[in-house]
Short mmCIF file of C-alpha atoms in Angstrom, two decimals:
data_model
loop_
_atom_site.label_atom_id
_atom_site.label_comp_id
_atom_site.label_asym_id
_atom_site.label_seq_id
_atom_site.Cartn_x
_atom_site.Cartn_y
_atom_site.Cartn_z
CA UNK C 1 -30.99 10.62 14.40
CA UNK C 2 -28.26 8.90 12.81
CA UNK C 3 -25.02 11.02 12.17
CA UNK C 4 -24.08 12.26 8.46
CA UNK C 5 -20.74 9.94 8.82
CA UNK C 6 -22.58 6.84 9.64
CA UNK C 7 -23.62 6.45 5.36
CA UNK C 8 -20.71 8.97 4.58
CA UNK C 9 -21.41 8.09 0.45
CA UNK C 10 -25.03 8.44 0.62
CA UNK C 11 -25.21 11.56 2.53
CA UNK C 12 -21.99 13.10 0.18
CA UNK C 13 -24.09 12.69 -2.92
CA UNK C 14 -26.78 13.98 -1.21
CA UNK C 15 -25.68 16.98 0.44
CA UNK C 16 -22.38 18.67 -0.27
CA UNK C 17 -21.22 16.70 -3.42
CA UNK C 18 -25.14 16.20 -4.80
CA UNK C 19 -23.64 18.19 -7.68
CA UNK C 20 -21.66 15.61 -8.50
CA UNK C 21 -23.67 12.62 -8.61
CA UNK C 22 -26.94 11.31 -10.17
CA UNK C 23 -29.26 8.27 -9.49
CA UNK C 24 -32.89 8.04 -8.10
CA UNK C 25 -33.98 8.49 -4.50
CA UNK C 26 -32.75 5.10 -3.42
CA UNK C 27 -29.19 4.83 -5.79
CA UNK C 28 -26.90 7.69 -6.07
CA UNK C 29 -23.35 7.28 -8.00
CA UNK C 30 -20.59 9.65 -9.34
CA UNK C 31 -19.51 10.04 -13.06
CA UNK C 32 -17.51 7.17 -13.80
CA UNK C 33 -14.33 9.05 -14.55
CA UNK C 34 -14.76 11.05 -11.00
CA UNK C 35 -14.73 7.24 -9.14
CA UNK C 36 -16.46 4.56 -8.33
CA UNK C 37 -18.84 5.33 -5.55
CA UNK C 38 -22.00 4.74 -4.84
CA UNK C 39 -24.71 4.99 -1.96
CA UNK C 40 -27.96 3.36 -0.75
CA UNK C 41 -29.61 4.57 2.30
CA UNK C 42 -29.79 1.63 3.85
CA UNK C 43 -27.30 -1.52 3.05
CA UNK C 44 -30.70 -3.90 2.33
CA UNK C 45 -30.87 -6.77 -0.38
CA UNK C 46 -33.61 -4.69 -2.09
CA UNK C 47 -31.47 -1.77 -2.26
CA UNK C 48 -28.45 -3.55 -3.82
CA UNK C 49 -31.44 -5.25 -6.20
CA UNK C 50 -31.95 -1.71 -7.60
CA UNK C 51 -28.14 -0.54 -7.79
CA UNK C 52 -27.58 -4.08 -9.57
CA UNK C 53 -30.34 -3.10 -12.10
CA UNK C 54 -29.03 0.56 -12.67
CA UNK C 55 -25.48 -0.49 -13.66
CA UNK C 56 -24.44 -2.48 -17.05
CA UNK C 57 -22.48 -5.63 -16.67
CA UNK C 58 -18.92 -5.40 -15.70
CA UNK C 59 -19.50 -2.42 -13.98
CA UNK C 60 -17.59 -1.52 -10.39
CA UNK C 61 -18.84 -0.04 -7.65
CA UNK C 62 -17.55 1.09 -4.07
CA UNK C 63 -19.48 1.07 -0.99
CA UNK C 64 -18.82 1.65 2.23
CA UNK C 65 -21.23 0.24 4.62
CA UNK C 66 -21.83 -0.13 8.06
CA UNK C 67 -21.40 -3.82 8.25
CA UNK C 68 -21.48 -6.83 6.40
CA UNK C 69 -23.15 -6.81 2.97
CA UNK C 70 -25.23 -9.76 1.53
CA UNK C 71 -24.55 -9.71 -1.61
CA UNK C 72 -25.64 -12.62 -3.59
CA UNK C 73 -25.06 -14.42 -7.32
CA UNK C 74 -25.71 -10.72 -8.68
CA UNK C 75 -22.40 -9.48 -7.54
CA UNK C 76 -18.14 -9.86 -8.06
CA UNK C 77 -16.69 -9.11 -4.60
CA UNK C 78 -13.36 -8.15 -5.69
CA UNK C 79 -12.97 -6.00 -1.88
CA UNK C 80 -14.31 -6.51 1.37
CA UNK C 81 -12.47 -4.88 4.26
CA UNK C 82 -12.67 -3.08 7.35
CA UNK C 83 -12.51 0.36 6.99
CA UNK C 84 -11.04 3.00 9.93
CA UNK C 85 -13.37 6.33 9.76
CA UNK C 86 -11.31 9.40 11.63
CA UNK C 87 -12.31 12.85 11.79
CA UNK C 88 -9.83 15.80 12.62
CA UNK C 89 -9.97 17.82 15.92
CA UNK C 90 -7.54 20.33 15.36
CA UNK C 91 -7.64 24.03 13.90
CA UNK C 92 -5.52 24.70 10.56
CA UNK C 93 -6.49 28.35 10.44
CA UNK C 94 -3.27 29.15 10.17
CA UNK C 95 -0.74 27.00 7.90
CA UNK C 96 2.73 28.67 6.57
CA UNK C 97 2.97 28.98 2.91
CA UNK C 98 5.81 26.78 1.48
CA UNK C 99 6.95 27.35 -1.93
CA UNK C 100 7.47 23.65 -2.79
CA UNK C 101 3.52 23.41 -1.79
CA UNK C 102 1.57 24.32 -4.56
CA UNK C 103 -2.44 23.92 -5.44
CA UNK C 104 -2.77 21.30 -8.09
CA UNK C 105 -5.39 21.96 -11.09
CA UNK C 106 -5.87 20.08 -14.81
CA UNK C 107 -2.69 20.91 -15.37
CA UNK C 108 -1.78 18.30 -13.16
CA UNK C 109 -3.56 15.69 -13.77
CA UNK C 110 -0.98 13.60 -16.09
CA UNK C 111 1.31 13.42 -12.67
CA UNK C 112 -1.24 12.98 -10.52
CA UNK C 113 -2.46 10.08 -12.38
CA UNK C 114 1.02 8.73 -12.39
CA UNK C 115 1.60 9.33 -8.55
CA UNK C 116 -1.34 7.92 -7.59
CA UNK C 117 -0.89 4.53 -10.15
CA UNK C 118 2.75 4.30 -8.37
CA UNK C 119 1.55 4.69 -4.85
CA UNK C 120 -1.65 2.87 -4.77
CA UNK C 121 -3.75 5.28 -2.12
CA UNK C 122 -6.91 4.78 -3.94
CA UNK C 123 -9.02 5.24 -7.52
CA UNK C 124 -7.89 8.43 -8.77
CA UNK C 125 -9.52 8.94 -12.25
CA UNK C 126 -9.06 11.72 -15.02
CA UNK C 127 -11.86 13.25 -12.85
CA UNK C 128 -11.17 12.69 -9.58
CA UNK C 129 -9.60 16.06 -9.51
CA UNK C 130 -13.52 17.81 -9.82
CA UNK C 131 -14.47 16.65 -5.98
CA UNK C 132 -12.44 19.16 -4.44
CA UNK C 133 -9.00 21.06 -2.87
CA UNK C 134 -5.57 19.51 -4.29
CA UNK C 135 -2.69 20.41 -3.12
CA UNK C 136 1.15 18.92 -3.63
CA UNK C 137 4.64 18.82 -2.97
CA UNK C 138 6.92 19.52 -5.97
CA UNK C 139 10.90 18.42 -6.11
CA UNK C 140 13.21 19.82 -9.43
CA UNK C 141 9.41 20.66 -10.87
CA UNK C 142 8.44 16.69 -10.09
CA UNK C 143 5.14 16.11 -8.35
CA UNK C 144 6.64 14.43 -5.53
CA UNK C 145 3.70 14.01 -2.76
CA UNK C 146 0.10 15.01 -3.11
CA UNK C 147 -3.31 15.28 -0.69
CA UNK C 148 -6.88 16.49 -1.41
CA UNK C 149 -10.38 16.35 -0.36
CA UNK C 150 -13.32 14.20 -2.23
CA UNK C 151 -16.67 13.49 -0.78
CA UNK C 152 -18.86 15.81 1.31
CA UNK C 153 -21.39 14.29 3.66
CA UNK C 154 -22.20 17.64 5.06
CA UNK C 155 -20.94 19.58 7.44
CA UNK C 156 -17.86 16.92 6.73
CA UNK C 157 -15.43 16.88 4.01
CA UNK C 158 -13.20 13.90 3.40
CA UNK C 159 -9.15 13.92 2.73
CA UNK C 160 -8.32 11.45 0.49
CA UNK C 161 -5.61 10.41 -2.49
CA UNK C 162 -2.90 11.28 0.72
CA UNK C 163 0.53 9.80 -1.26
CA UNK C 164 3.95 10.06 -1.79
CA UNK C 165 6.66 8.65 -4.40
CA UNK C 166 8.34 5.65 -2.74
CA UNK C 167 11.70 7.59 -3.38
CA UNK C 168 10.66 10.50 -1.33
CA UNK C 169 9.30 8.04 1.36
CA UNK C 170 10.54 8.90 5.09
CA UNK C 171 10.99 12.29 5.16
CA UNK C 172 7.67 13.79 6.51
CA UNK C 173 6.31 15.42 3.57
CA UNK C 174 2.97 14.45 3.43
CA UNK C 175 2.92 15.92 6.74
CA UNK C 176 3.66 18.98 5.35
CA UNK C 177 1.28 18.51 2.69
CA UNK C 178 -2.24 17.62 4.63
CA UNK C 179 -2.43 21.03 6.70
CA UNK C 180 -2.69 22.98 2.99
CA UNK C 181 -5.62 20.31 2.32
CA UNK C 182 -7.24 20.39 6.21
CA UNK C 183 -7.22 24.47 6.26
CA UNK C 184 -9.00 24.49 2.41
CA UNK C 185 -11.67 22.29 4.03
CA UNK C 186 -12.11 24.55 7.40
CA UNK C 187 -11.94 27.68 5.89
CA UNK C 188 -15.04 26.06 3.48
CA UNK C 189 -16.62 25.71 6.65
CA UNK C 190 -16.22 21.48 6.81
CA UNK C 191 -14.77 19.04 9.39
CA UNK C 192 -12.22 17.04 8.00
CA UNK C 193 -12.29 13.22 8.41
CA UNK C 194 -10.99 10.46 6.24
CA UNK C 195 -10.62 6.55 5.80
CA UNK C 196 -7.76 3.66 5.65
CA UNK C 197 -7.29 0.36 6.50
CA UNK C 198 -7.02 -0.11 10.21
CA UNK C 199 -3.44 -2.13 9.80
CA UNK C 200 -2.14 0.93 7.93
CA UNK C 201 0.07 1.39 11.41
CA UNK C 202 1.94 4.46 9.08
CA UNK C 203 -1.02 6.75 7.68
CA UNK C 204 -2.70 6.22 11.27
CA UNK C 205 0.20 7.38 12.75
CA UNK C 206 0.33 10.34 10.42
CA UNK C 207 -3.11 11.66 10.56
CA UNK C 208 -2.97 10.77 14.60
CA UNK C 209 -0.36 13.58 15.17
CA UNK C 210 -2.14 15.49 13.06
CA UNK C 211 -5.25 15.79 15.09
CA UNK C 212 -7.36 13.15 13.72
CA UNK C 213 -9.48 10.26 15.98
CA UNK C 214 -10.83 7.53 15.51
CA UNK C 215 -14.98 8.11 14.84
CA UNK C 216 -16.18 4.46 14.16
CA UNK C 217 -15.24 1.17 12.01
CA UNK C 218 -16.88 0.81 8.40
CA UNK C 219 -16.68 -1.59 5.88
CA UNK C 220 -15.45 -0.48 2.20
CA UNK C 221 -16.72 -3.20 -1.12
CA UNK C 222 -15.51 -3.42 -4.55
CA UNK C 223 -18.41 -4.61 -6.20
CA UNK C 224 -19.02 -5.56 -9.83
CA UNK C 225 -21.69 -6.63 -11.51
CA UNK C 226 -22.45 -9.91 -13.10
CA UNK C 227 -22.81 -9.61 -16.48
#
């Protein structure tokens, strides 16, 4: 039986963020101003076939497959990368409130979107907020440093949009950040786990003294369509 993190898309839009997605039983995606995601159940030519026919022209999508794609004529590759898949082995249970730690809502989004624009950790749409648990790090009232959780291949739940302002760079605070993000996801019941880019030597060595390993080596796609 294959493990829920081997097809972590497919099995998030299929299990614990089905809610959020929509598609037919061989192409599930998100709303478009959540992300760009989408999953097949198996990585096939026929399976790309039908996610090429369900999207208009222009249109992006991210994938994260086991291996090598084949995509042909049909398809932009604008990304095509390994991708590092980590999943947390420690207990946040217990995390001391800090006052400059705060749980982000709509309220937010205007500096998260900014943040996340400067910092580059990943799409982060007017939506992307809906998928889960933000939390962030405020300076003067400035949203400084921010973490939160996105999709949920059940019984996992992955930590994403992990940043902080270049300014602000250095001084450990997404450290202090994560645990507000890791002990949301535990107390829902999930395993934390997350991705990055295997020569990211920094965020591996955050999220390494943080409890995370090293589960198994993915690729991530930026496809678009050929119009």
């Amino acid at each position: 039986m294959s493990h829920p993190l081997d097809n972590p898309i497919w099995n998030a839009l299929n299990t614990g963020s089905h809610t959020l997605s929509f598609g037919t039983d061989r192409v599930r995606l998100v709303n478009r101003e959540m992300g760009f995601f989408a999953g097949l159940p198996a990585y096939q030519k026929e399976n790309l076939d039908e996610l090429n026919d369900y999207l208009e022209a222009g249109q992006r999508v991210i994938l994260f497959p086991p291996d090598h794609l084949p995509p042909d004529e049909k398809w932009k590759v604008h990304n095509d990368r390994e991708l590092l898949q980590l999943v947390c082995e420690r207990d946040f249970s217990t995390v001391e409130p800090q006052p400059e730690i705060l749980p982000l809502d709509e309220s937010h989004v205007a500096e998260m979107l900014a943040l996340t624009q400067l910092t580059k950790p990943g799409p982060f749409l007017n939506k992307t907020i809906d998928f889960g648990d933000y939390f962030g790090f405020f300076s003067d009232g400035k949203l400084v440093s921010m973490a939160g959780s996105r999709l949920s291949p059940s019984p996992y739940t992955e930590v994403s949009a992990v940043c902080t302002h270049p300014d602000f760079a250095g001084q450990g605070i997404s450290k202090k950040v994560m645990p507000h993000v890791l002990q949301a996801i535990q107390q829902g019941g999930k395993i934390p786990f997350l991705h990055l880019y295997p020569d990211n030597t920094p965020a591996l060595r955050l999220y390494t003294s943080l409890g995370f390993v090293s589960r198994a080596m993915l690729r991530v796609y930026l496809l678009e369509k050929v119009g």
